[in-house]
Amino acid sequence: MKKILALSGLAVLACNALALTQLTSRAQIPVQSNVDWSTLGADMSLHADPSLVVTGGQPFNVQIDGPGNNMQVRKEGSSWYGNFAAGDNLLFTNFVDGTVRLNFSKTVSDFGTQIQRNHSGAATITITAFDGLDTNLGSYNVAATWGYGTEDNTAAFVGVHSSASDIAYVTLFVTPANTGYEFDQGWAMNQLSLACCNTNPVPEPFTMGVLGLGSIVALRRKAKKA
């Protein structure tokens, strides 16, 4: 019996370890939902942390929790001169370095966006995905180098795919420039591309616990019959 339960636990762990993979292009996402930051407001508008948006396409809520008190909408070629595609609507951390957390009201299978730091040069972007129980599903680092004013859609892409469709939220972090100058701080991302959805809300820990116990009960019954 103990062997059966132990093997079951190992199998679950193995599935979790293999469920998340890195995406390197937006084209890999069968987009069903998206977030265009113009839905928050006009270019240069400020929005308190946290803020809530509703996705286009298949609708559900996305909560944005940034590193400061406010996030700001920007537009490539108007209030931002970098490496996004001309006209892209952006969400900027408003001259504050740190982590942005994006919470989804439904679990998703795919997430992706492009990112650029406010200051030029090389940096590392870290994306981490979590399920509804705050379990770390995996993390990936993406090396990036940025310049000014090219508007050539070369801003670094970061994305993840879960074969279990259990991504409840992601965190994004960009290594700071550390120039000591306040207006070199912060970073921006363009539209979010998402594939979803588990039609149920993100599961609560209690619900997931019951499912886990149910699996154990089934194994015990099977062991007794054997």
JSON list of C-alpha atoms in Angstrom, two decimals:
[
{"chain": "A", "resi": 1, "resn": "MET", "atom": "CA", "xyz": [0.00, 0.00, 0.00]},
{"chain": "A", "resi": 2, "resn": "LYS", "atom": "CA", "xyz": [2.75, 2.43, 0.96]},
{"chain": "A", "resi": 3, "resn": "LYS", "atom": "CA", "xyz": [4.53, 1.64, -2.29]},
{"chain": "A", "resi": 4, "resn": "ILE", "atom": "CA", "xyz": [1.39, 2.43, -4.30]},
{"chain": "A", "resi": 5, "resn": "LEU", "atom": "CA", "xyz": [0.92, 5.80, -2.57]},
{"chain": "A", "resi": 6, "resn": "ALA", "atom": "CA", "xyz": [4.60, 6.64, -2.92]},
{"chain": "A", "resi": 7, "resn": "LEU", "atom": "CA", "xyz": [4.58, 5.81, -6.62]},
{"chain": "A", "resi": 8, "resn": "SER", "atom": "CA", "xyz": [1.39, 7.85, -7.03]},
{"chain": "A", "resi": 9, "resn": "GLY", "atom": "CA", "xyz": [3.07, 10.84, -5.41]},
{"chain": "A", "resi": 10, "resn": "LEU", "atom": "CA", "xyz": [6.10, 10.50, -7.66]},
{"chain": "A", "resi": 11, "resn": "ALA", "atom": "CA", "xyz": [3.88, 10.28, -10.73]},
{"chain": "A", "resi": 12, "resn": "VAL", "atom": "CA", "xyz": [2.09, 13.50, -9.78]},
{"chain": "A", "resi": 13, "resn": "LEU", "atom": "CA", "xyz": [5.38, 15.27, -9.21]},
{"chain": "A", "resi": 14, "resn": "ALA", "atom": "CA", "xyz": [6.69, 14.06, -12.54]},
{"chain": "A", "resi": 15, "resn": "CYS", "atom": "CA", "xyz": [3.59, 15.32, -14.35]},
{"chain": "A", "resi": 16, "resn": "ASN", "atom": "CA", "xyz": [3.93, 18.75, -12.73]},
{"chain": "A", "resi": 17, "resn": "ALA", "atom": "CA", "xyz": [7.59, 18.93, -13.69]},
{"chain": "A", "resi": 18, "resn": "LEU", "atom": "CA", "xyz": [6.83, 18.15, -17.34]},
{"chain": "A", "resi": 19, "resn": "ALA", "atom": "CA", "xyz": [3.66, 20.25, -17.66]},
{"chain": "A", "resi": 20, "resn": "LEU", "atom": "CA", "xyz": [5.32, 23.65, -18.24]},
{"chain": "A", "resi": 21, "resn": "THR", "atom": "CA", "xyz": [7.39, 24.51, -21.31]},
{"chain": "A", "resi": 22, "resn": "GLN", "atom": "CA", "xyz": [8.89, 27.74, -22.57]},
{"chain": "A", "resi": 23, "resn": "LEU", "atom": "CA", "xyz": [7.49, 29.57, -25.59]},
{"chain": "A", "resi": 24, "resn": "THR", "atom": "CA", "xyz": [9.81, 31.64, -27.76]},
{"chain": "A", "resi": 25, "resn": "SER", "atom": "CA", "xyz": [7.33, 33.23, -30.15]},
{"chain": "A", "resi": 26, "resn": "ARG", "atom": "CA", "xyz": [3.82, 34.65, -30.01]},
{"chain": "A", "resi": 27, "resn": "ALA", "atom": "CA", "xyz": [3.06, 32.54, -33.09]},
{"chain": "A", "resi": 28, "resn": "GLN", "atom": "CA", "xyz": [3.20, 29.43, -30.85]},
{"chain": "A", "resi": 29, "resn": "ILE", "atom": "CA", "xyz": [0.09, 30.55, -28.96]},
{"chain": "A", "resi": 30, "resn": "PRO", "atom": "CA", "xyz": [-3.35, 29.59, -30.35]},
{"chain": "A", "resi": 31, "resn": "VAL", "atom": "CA", "xyz": [-4.67, 32.93, -29.12]},
{"chain": "A", "resi": 32, "resn": "GLN", "atom": "CA", "xyz": [-8.19, 32.84, -27.69]},
{"chain": "A", "resi": 33, "resn": "SER", "atom": "CA", "xyz": [-7.95, 35.90, -25.43]},
{"chain": "A", "resi": 34, "resn": "ASN", "atom": "CA", "xyz": [-5.82, 39.03, -25.34]},
{"chain": "A", "resi": 35, "resn": "VAL", "atom": "CA", "xyz": [-5.25, 42.20, -23.37]},
{"chain": "A", "resi": 36, "resn": "ASP", "atom": "CA", "xyz": [-4.62, 45.46, -25.21]},
{"chain": "A", "resi": 37, "resn": "TRP", "atom": "CA", "xyz": [-3.56, 48.03, -22.65]},
{"chain": "A", "resi": 38, "resn": "SER", "atom": "CA", "xyz": [-5.60, 50.79, -24.30]},
{"chain": "A", "resi": 39, "resn": "THR", "atom": "CA", "xyz": [-8.57, 49.19, -22.51]},
{"chain": "A", "resi": 40, "resn": "LEU", "atom": "CA", "xyz": [-7.17, 50.69, -19.30]},
{"chain": "A", "resi": 41, "resn": "GLY", "atom": "CA", "xyz": [-7.13, 54.22, -20.69]},
{"chain": "A", "resi": 42, "resn": "ALA", "atom": "CA", "xyz": [-5.50, 56.73, -22.99]},
{"chain": "A", "resi": 43, "resn": "ASP", "atom": "CA", "xyz": [-1.78, 57.14, -23.66]},
{"chain": "A", "resi": 44, "resn": "MET", "atom": "CA", "xyz": [0.06, 58.41, -20.53]},
{"chain": "A", "resi": 45, "resn": "SER", "atom": "CA", "xyz": [-2.89, 57.65, -18.22]},
{"chain": "A", "resi": 46, "resn": "LEU", "atom": "CA", "xyz": [-2.03, 56.39, -14.72]},
{"chain": "A", "resi": 47, "resn": "HIS", "atom": "CA", "xyz": [-3.72, 53.42, -13.08]},
{"chain": "A", "resi": 48, "resn": "ALA", "atom": "CA", "xyz": [-3.50, 52.45, -9.42]},
{"chain": "A", "resi": 49, "resn": "ASP", "atom": "CA", "xyz": [-2.05, 49.11, -8.36]},
{"chain": "A", "resi": 50, "resn": "PRO", "atom": "CA", "xyz": [-3.69, 46.69, -8.51]},
{"chain": "A", "resi": 51, "resn": "SER", "atom": "CA", "xyz": [-5.82, 47.24, -11.62]},
{"chain": "A", "resi": 52, "resn": "LEU", "atom": "CA", "xyz": [-8.33, 44.98, -13.33]},
{"chain": "A", "resi": 53, "resn": "VAL", "atom": "CA", "xyz": [-8.96, 44.47, -17.05]},
{"chain": "A", "resi": 54, "resn": "VAL", "atom": "CA", "xyz": [-11.25, 42.18, -19.03]},
{"chain": "A", "resi": 55, "resn": "THR", "atom": "CA", "xyz": [-9.67, 40.29, -21.90]},
{"chain": "A", "resi": 56, "resn": "GLY", "atom": "CA", "xyz": [-10.76, 40.58, -25.49]},
{"chain": "A", "resi": 57, "resn": "GLY", "atom": "CA", "xyz": [-11.82, 37.40, -27.28]},
{"chain": "A", "resi": 58, "resn": "GLN", "atom": "CA", "xyz": [-12.91, 34.82, -24.73]},
{"chain": "A", "resi": 59, "resn": "PRO", "atom": "CA", "xyz": [-13.53, 37.16, -21.76]},
{"chain": "A", "resi": 60, "resn": "PHE", "atom": "CA", "xyz": [-12.19, 36.77, -18.25]},
{"chain": "A", "resi": 61, "resn": "ASN", "atom": "CA", "xyz": [-10.57, 39.06, -15.69]},
{"chain": "A", "resi": 62, "resn": "VAL", "atom": "CA", "xyz": [-6.86, 39.79, -15.40]},
{"chain": "A", "resi": 63, "resn": "GLN", "atom": "CA", "xyz": [-5.59, 41.60, -12.32]},
{"chain": "A", "resi": 64, "resn": "ILE", "atom": "CA", "xyz": [-2.31, 43.50, -12.65]},
{"chain": "A", "resi": 65, "resn": "ASP", "atom": "CA", "xyz": [-0.26, 43.99, -9.50]},
{"chain": "A", "resi": 66, "resn": "GLY", "atom": "CA", "xyz": [2.83, 46.09, -10.17]},
{"chain": "A", "resi": 67, "resn": "PRO", "atom": "CA", "xyz": [5.90, 47.02, -8.13]},
{"chain": "A", "resi": 68, "resn": "GLY", "atom": "CA", "xyz": [4.83, 50.57, -7.27]},
{"chain": "A", "resi": 69, "resn": "ASN", "atom": "CA", "xyz": [1.70, 52.57, -6.60]},
{"chain": "A", "resi": 70, "resn": "ASN", "atom": "CA", "xyz": [0.77, 53.15, -10.24]},
{"chain": "A", "resi": 71, "resn": "MET", "atom": "CA", "xyz": [1.18, 51.67, -13.69]},
{"chain": "A", "resi": 72, "resn": "GLN", "atom": "CA", "xyz": [1.02, 53.81, -16.82]},
{"chain": "A", "resi": 73, "resn": "VAL", "atom": "CA", "xyz": [-0.25, 53.27, -20.36]},
{"chain": "A", "resi": 74, "resn": "ARG", "atom": "CA", "xyz": [2.28, 54.19, -23.06]},
{"chain": "A", "resi": 75, "resn": "LYS", "atom": "CA", "xyz": [2.33, 53.89, -26.85]},
{"chain": "A", "resi": 76, "resn": "GLU", "atom": "CA", "xyz": [5.30, 52.92, -29.02]},
{"chain": "A", "resi": 77, "resn": "GLY", "atom": "CA", "xyz": [6.21, 55.87, -31.24]},
{"chain": "A", "resi": 78, "resn": "SER", "atom": "CA", "xyz": [4.30, 58.41, -29.16]},
{"chain": "A", "resi": 79, "resn": "SER", "atom": "CA", "xyz": [5.31, 58.21, -25.49]},
{"chain": "A", "resi": 80, "resn": "TRP", "atom": "CA", "xyz": [7.75, 55.29, -25.81]},
{"chain": "A", "resi": 81, "resn": "TYR", "atom": "CA", "xyz": [10.60, 55.07, -28.32]},
{"chain": "A", "resi": 82, "resn": "GLY", "atom": "CA", "xyz": [11.97, 51.57, -28.23]},
{"chain": "A", "resi": 83, "resn": "ASN", "atom": "CA", "xyz": [11.84, 48.15, -29.86]},
{"chain": "A", "resi": 84, "resn": "PHE", "atom": "CA", "xyz": [8.13, 47.34, -29.87]},
{"chain": "A", "resi": 85, "resn": "ALA", "atom": "CA", "xyz": [6.12, 47.49, -33.08]},
{"chain": "A", "resi": 86, "resn": "ALA", "atom": "CA", "xyz": [4.99, 51.02, -33.97]},
{"chain": "A", "resi": 87, "resn": "GLY", "atom": "CA", "xyz": [1.62, 51.76, -32.41]},
{"chain": "A", "resi": 88, "resn": "ASP", "atom": "CA", "xyz": [1.78, 49.03, -29.75]},
{"chain": "A", "resi": 89, "resn": "ASN", "atom": "CA", "xyz": [-0.07, 49.96, -26.58]},
{"chain": "A", "resi": 90, "resn": "LEU", "atom": "CA", "xyz": [2.12, 49.29, -23.55]},
{"chain": "A", "resi": 91, "resn": "LEU", "atom": "CA", "xyz": [1.87, 49.00, -19.79]},
{"chain": "A", "resi": 92, "resn": "PHE", "atom": "CA", "xyz": [4.79, 50.69, -18.02]},
{"chain": "A", "resi": 93, "resn": "THR", "atom": "CA", "xyz": [5.82, 50.26, -14.37]},
{"chain": "A", "resi": 94, "resn": "ASN", "atom": "CA", "xyz": [6.13, 54.05, -14.16]},
{"chain": "A", "resi": 95, "resn": "PHE", "atom": "CA", "xyz": [9.85, 54.35, -13.34]},
{"chain": "A", "resi": 96, "resn": "VAL", "atom": "CA", "xyz": [9.79, 51.61, -10.70]},
{"chain": "A", "resi": 97, "resn": "ASP", "atom": "CA", "xyz": [11.85, 48.41, -10.95]},
{"chain": "A", "resi": 98, "resn": "GLY", "atom": "CA", "xyz": [10.47, 45.15, -9.67]},
{"chain": "A", "resi": 99, "resn": "THR", "atom": "CA", "xyz": [8.04, 42.31, -10.25]},
{"chain": "A", "resi": 100, "resn": "VAL", "atom": "CA", "xyz": [4.66, 42.46, -11.97]},
{"chain": "A", "resi": 101, "resn": "ARG", "atom": "CA", "xyz": [2.12, 39.77, -11.12]},
{"chain": "A", "resi": 102, "resn": "LEU", "atom": "CA", "xyz": [-0.74, 38.95, -13.50]},
{"chain": "A", "resi": 103, "resn": "ASN", "atom": "CA", "xyz": [-3.62, 37.02, -11.92]},
{"chain": "A", "resi": 104, "resn": "PHE", "atom": "CA", "xyz": [-6.16, 35.23, -14.13]},
{"chain": "A", "resi": 105, "resn": "SER", "atom": "CA", "xyz": [-9.75, 34.55, -13.04]},
{"chain": "A", "resi": 106, "resn": "LYS", "atom": "CA", "xyz": [-9.62, 31.36, -15.14]},
{"chain": "A", "resi": 107, "resn": "THR", "atom": "CA", "xyz": [-6.65, 29.08, -15.53]},
{"chain": "A", "resi": 108, "resn": "VAL", "atom": "CA", "xyz": [-4.87, 29.30, -18.89]},
{"chain": "A", "resi": 109, "resn": "SER", "atom": "CA", "xyz": [-2.65, 27.02, -20.94]},
{"chain": "A", "resi": 110, "resn": "ASP", "atom": "CA", "xyz": [-0.58, 29.67, -22.75]},
{"chain": "A", "resi": 111, "resn": "PHE", "atom": "CA", "xyz": [0.70, 33.13, -21.91]},
{"chain": "A", "resi": 112, "resn": "GLY", "atom": "CA", "xyz": [3.00, 35.47, -23.79]},
{"chain": "A", "resi": 113, "resn": "THR", "atom": "CA", "xyz": [4.06, 39.10, -24.10]},
{"chain": "A", "resi": 114, "resn": "GLN", "atom": "CA", "xyz": [7.01, 41.23, -25.23]},
{"chain": "A", "resi": 115, "resn": "ILE", "atom": "CA", "xyz": [9.05, 43.26, -22.76]},
{"chain": "A", "resi": 116, "resn": "GLN", "atom": "CA", "xyz": [11.52, 46.14, -22.86]},
{"chain": "A", "resi": 117, "resn": "ARG", "atom": "CA", "xyz": [13.38, 47.83, -20.04]},
{"chain": "A", "resi": 118, "resn": "ASN", "atom": "CA", "xyz": [13.29, 51.62, -19.81]},
{"chain": "A", "resi": 119, "resn": "HIS", "atom": "CA", "xyz": [17.10, 51.81, -20.07]},
{"chain": "A", "resi": 120, "resn": "SER", "atom": "CA", "xyz": [18.99, 50.37, -23.04]},
{"chain": "A", "resi": 121, "resn": "GLY", "atom": "CA", "xyz": [21.49, 47.51, -22.80]},
{"chain": "A", "resi": 122, "resn": "ALA", "atom": "CA", "xyz": [21.49, 43.86, -21.80]},
{"chain": "A", "resi": 123, "resn": "ALA", "atom": "CA", "xyz": [19.23, 42.37, -19.14]},
{"chain": "A", "resi": 124, "resn": "THR", "atom": "CA", "xyz": [17.50, 39.17, -18.09]},
{"chain": "A", "resi": 125, "resn": "ILE", "atom": "CA", "xyz": [13.74, 38.68, -17.95]},
{"chain": "A", "resi": 126, "resn": "THR", "atom": "CA", "xyz": [12.39, 36.03, -15.59]},
{"chain": "A", "resi": 127, "resn": "ILE", "atom": "CA", "xyz": [8.93, 34.56, -16.06]},
{"chain": "A", "resi": 128, "resn": "THR", "atom": "CA", "xyz": [7.45, 32.23, -13.44]},
{"chain": "A", "resi": 129, "resn": "ALA", "atom": "CA", "xyz": [4.09, 30.45, -13.59]},
{"chain": "A", "resi": 130, "resn": "PHE", "atom": "CA", "xyz": [1.95, 29.29, -10.66]},
{"chain": "A", "resi": 131, "resn": "ASP", "atom": "CA", "xyz": [-1.20, 27.24, -10.24]},
{"chain": "A", "resi": 132, "resn": "GLY", "atom": "CA", "xyz": [-4.21, 27.99, -8.04]},
{"chain": "A", "resi": 133, "resn": "LEU", "atom": "CA", "xyz": [-2.47, 26.51, -4.99]},
{"chain": "A", "resi": 134, "resn": "ASP", "atom": "CA", "xyz": [0.53, 28.86, -5.41]},
{"chain": "A", "resi": 135, "resn": "THR", "atom": "CA", "xyz": [2.61, 25.92, -6.60]},
{"chain": "A", "resi": 136, "resn": "ASN", "atom": "CA", "xyz": [5.56, 27.07, -8.69]},
{"chain": "A", "resi": 137, "resn": "LEU", "atom": "CA", "xyz": [5.05, 25.34, -12.05]},
{"chain": "A", "resi": 138, "resn": "GLY", "atom": "CA", "xyz": [8.37, 26.50, -13.44]},
{"chain": "A", "resi": 139, "resn": "SER", "atom": "CA", "xyz": [10.52, 29.50, -14.29]},
{"chain": "A", "resi": 140, "resn": "TYR", "atom": "CA", "xyz": [12.48, 30.61, -17.35]},
{"chain": "A", "resi": 141, "resn": "ASN", "atom": "CA", "xyz": [15.10, 33.29, -17.95]},
{"chain": "A", "resi": 142, "resn": "VAL", "atom": "CA", "xyz": [15.25, 35.16, -21.25]},
{"chain": "A", "resi": 143, "resn": "ALA", "atom": "CA", "xyz": [18.33, 37.17, -22.22]},
{"chain": "A", "resi": 144, "resn": "ALA", "atom": "CA", "xyz": [17.49, 40.48, -23.87]},
{"chain": "A", "resi": 145, "resn": "THR", "atom": "CA", "xyz": [19.24, 43.51, -25.33]},
{"chain": "A", "resi": 146, "resn": "TRP", "atom": "CA", "xyz": [17.42, 46.73, -26.16]},
{"chain": "A", "resi": 147, "resn": "GLY", "atom": "CA", "xyz": [18.05, 49.98, -27.98]},
{"chain": "A", "resi": 148, "resn": "TYR", "atom": "CA", "xyz": [16.20, 53.19, -28.67]},
{"chain": "A", "resi": 149, "resn": "GLY", "atom": "CA", "xyz": [13.76, 54.19, -31.37]},
{"chain": "A", "resi": 150, "resn": "THR", "atom": "CA", "xyz": [13.96, 51.26, -33.79]},
{"chain": "A", "resi": 151, "resn": "GLU", "atom": "CA", "xyz": [10.25, 50.33, -33.56]},
{"chain": "A", "resi": 152, "resn": "ASP", "atom": "CA", "xyz": [11.10, 47.03, -35.26]},
{"chain": "A", "resi": 153, "resn": "ASN", "atom": "CA", "xyz": [9.15, 44.58, -33.07]},
{"chain": "A", "resi": 154, "resn": "THR", "atom": "CA", "xyz": [12.34, 43.08, -31.62]},
{"chain": "A", "resi": 155, "resn": "ALA", "atom": "CA", "xyz": [11.41, 43.58, -27.96]},
{"chain": "A", "resi": 156, "resn": "ALA", "atom": "CA", "xyz": [12.10, 40.29, -26.17]},
{"chain": "A", "resi": 157, "resn": "PHE", "atom": "CA", "xyz": [9.27, 37.77, -26.10]},
{"chain": "A", "resi": 158, "resn": "VAL", "atom": "CA", "xyz": [8.54, 35.73, -22.97]},
{"chain": "A", "resi": 159, "resn": "GLY", "atom": "CA", "xyz": [5.95, 32.99, -22.79]},
{"chain": "A", "resi": 160, "resn": "VAL", "atom": "CA", "xyz": [4.98, 29.69, -21.22]},
{"chain": "A", "resi": 161, "resn": "HIS", "atom": "CA", "xyz": [2.70, 26.75, -22.05]},
{"chain": "A", "resi": 162, "resn": "SER", "atom": "CA", "xyz": [1.16, 24.32, -19.58]},
{"chain": "A", "resi": 163, "resn": "SER", "atom": "CA", "xyz": [-0.12, 21.03, -20.93]},
{"chain": "A", "resi": 164, "resn": "ALA", "atom": "CA", "xyz": [-2.31, 20.84, -17.81]},
{"chain": "A", "resi": 165, "resn": "SER", "atom": "CA", "xyz": [-3.91, 24.26, -18.53]},
{"chain": "A", "resi": 166, "resn": "ASP", "atom": "CA", "xyz": [-3.42, 25.14, -14.87]},
{"chain": "A", "resi": 167, "resn": "ILE", "atom": "CA", "xyz": [-1.67, 28.53, -14.96]},
{"chain": "A", "resi": 168, "resn": "ALA", "atom": "CA", "xyz": [-3.47, 30.77, -12.44]},
{"chain": "A", "resi": 169, "resn": "TYR", "atom": "CA", "xyz": [-0.93, 33.60, -12.47]},
{"chain": "A", "resi": 170, "resn": "VAL", "atom": "CA", "xyz": [2.48, 34.57, -13.74]},
{"chain": "A", "resi": 171, "resn": "THR", "atom": "CA", "xyz": [5.16, 36.88, -12.40]},
{"chain": "A", "resi": 172, "resn": "LEU", "atom": "CA", "xyz": [7.53, 38.90, -14.58]},
{"chain": "A", "resi": 173, "resn": "PHE", "atom": "CA", "xyz": [10.82, 40.42, -13.45]},
{"chain": "A", "resi": 174, "resn": "VAL", "atom": "CA", "xyz": [13.46, 42.38, -15.38]},
{"chain": "A", "resi": 175, "resn": "THR", "atom": "CA", "xyz": [16.95, 42.94, -13.99]},
{"chain": "A", "resi": 176, "resn": "PRO", "atom": "CA", "xyz": [17.33, 46.66, -13.19]},
{"chain": "A", "resi": 177, "resn": "ALA", "atom": "CA", "xyz": [19.74, 48.94, -15.02]},
{"chain": "A", "resi": 178, "resn": "ASN", "atom": "CA", "xyz": [21.16, 50.16, -11.68]},
{"chain": "A", "resi": 179, "resn": "THR", "atom": "CA", "xyz": [22.36, 53.46, -13.13]},
{"chain": "A", "resi": 180, "resn": "GLY", "atom": "CA", "xyz": [21.38, 55.33, -9.99]},
{"chain": "A", "resi": 181, "resn": "TYR", "atom": "CA", "xyz": [19.13, 57.59, -12.07]},
{"chain": "A", "resi": 182, "resn": "GLU", "atom": "CA", "xyz": [15.42, 57.40, -11.22]},
{"chain": "A", "resi": 183, "resn": "PHE", "atom": "CA", "xyz": [14.19, 57.91, -14.77]},
{"chain": "A", "resi": 184, "resn": "ASP", "atom": "CA", "xyz": [16.18, 54.91, -16.03]},
{"chain": "A", "resi": 185, "resn": "GLN", "atom": "CA", "xyz": [14.09, 52.59, -13.88]},
{"chain": "A", "resi": 186, "resn": "GLY", "atom": "CA", "xyz": [11.13, 50.45, -14.83]},
{"chain": "A", "resi": 187, "resn": "TRP", "atom": "CA", "xyz": [10.04, 48.39, -17.82]},
{"chain": "A", "resi": 188, "resn": "ALA", "atom": "CA", "xyz": [7.09, 47.97, -20.17]},
{"chain": "A", "resi": 189, "resn": "MET", "atom": "CA", "xyz": [5.18, 45.13, -21.83]},
{"chain": "A", "resi": 190, "resn": "ASN", "atom": "CA", "xyz": [2.90, 45.09, -24.84]},
{"chain": "A", "resi": 191, "resn": "GLN", "atom": "CA", "xyz": [-0.32, 43.14, -25.39]},
{"chain": "A", "resi": 192, "resn": "LEU", "atom": "CA", "xyz": [-0.90, 39.86, -23.58]},
{"chain": "A", "resi": 193, "resn": "SER", "atom": "CA", "xyz": [-1.69, 36.79, -25.68]},
{"chain": "A", "resi": 194, "resn": "LEU", "atom": "CA", "xyz": [-3.50, 33.96, -23.92]},
{"chain": "A", "resi": 195, "resn": "ALA", "atom": "CA", "xyz": [-4.89, 30.54, -24.69]},
{"chain": "A", "resi": 196, "resn": "CYS", "atom": "CA", "xyz": [-7.48, 29.27, -22.28]},
{"chain": "A", "resi": 197, "resn": "CYS", "atom": "CA", "xyz": [-9.55, 28.26, -20.58]},
{"chain": "A", "resi": 198, "resn": "ASN", "atom": "CA", "xyz": [-10.64, 26.00, -17.88]},
{"chain": "A", "resi": 199, "resn": "THR", "atom": "CA", "xyz": [-14.28, 27.12, -17.80]},
{"chain": "A", "resi": 200, "resn": "ASN", "atom": "CA", "xyz": [-14.27, 26.90, -14.01]},
{"chain": "A", "resi": 201, "resn": "PRO", "atom": "CA", "xyz": [-12.82, 29.64, -11.80]},
{"chain": "A", "resi": 202, "resn": "VAL", "atom": "CA", "xyz": [-9.29, 29.20, -10.47]},
{"chain": "A", "resi": 203, "resn": "PRO", "atom": "CA", "xyz": [-9.65, 26.35, -7.91]},
{"chain": "A", "resi": 204, "resn": "GLU", "atom": "CA", "xyz": [-9.43, 27.09, -4.22]},
{"chain": "A", "resi": 205, "resn": "PRO", "atom": "CA", "xyz": [-6.90, 25.11, -2.15]},
{"chain": "A", "resi": 206, "resn": "PHE", "atom": "CA", "xyz": [-9.74, 23.27, -0.37]},
{"chain": "A", "resi": 207, "resn": "THR", "atom": "CA", "xyz": [-11.21, 22.01, -3.64]},
{"chain": "A", "resi": 208, "resn": "MET", "atom": "CA", "xyz": [-7.84, 20.81, -4.87]},
{"chain": "A", "resi": 209, "resn": "GLY", "atom": "CA", "xyz": [-7.26, 19.10, -1.52]},
{"chain": "A", "resi": 210, "resn": "VAL", "atom": "CA", "xyz": [-10.52, 17.18, -1.83]},
{"chain": "A", "resi": 211, "resn": "LEU", "atom": "CA", "xyz": [-9.55, 16.03, -5.32]},
{"chain": "A", "resi": 212, "resn": "GLY", "atom": "CA", "xyz": [-6.22, 14.82, -3.99]},
{"chain": "A", "resi": 213, "resn": "LEU", "atom": "CA", "xyz": [-7.84, 12.93, -1.12]},
{"chain": "A", "resi": 214, "resn": "GLY", "atom": "CA", "xyz": [-10.28, 11.33, -3.55]},
{"chain": "A", "resi": 215, "resn": "SER", "atom": "CA", "xyz": [-7.39, 9.99, -5.57]},
{"chain": "A", "resi": 216, "resn": "ILE", "atom": "CA", "xyz": [-5.81, 8.50, -2.45]},
{"chain": "A", "resi": 217, "resn": "VAL", "atom": "CA", "xyz": [-9.11, 6.84, -1.42]},
{"chain": "A", "resi": 218, "resn": "ALA", "atom": "CA", "xyz": [-9.38, 5.27, -4.88]},
{"chain": "A", "resi": 219, "resn": "LEU", "atom": "CA", "xyz": [-5.87, 3.91, -4.58]},
{"chain": "A", "resi": 220, "resn": "ARG", "atom": "CA", "xyz": [-6.61, 2.44, -1.16]},
{"chain": "A", "resi": 221, "resn": "ARG", "atom": "CA", "xyz": [-9.69, 0.66, -2.48]},
{"chain": "A", "resi": 222, "resn": "LYS", "atom": "CA", "xyz": [-7.70, -0.73, -5.37]},
{"chain": "A", "resi": 223, "resn": "ALA", "atom": "CA", "xyz": [-4.99, -1.93, -3.00]},
{"chain": "A", "resi": 224, "resn": "LYS", "atom": "CA", "xyz": [-7.53, -3.74, -0.79]},
{"chain": "A", "resi": 225, "resn": "LYS", "atom": "CA", "xyz": [-9.02, -5.55, -3.78]},
{"chain": "A", "resi": 226, "resn": "ALA", "atom": "CA", "xyz": [-5.53, -6.64, -4.81]}
]
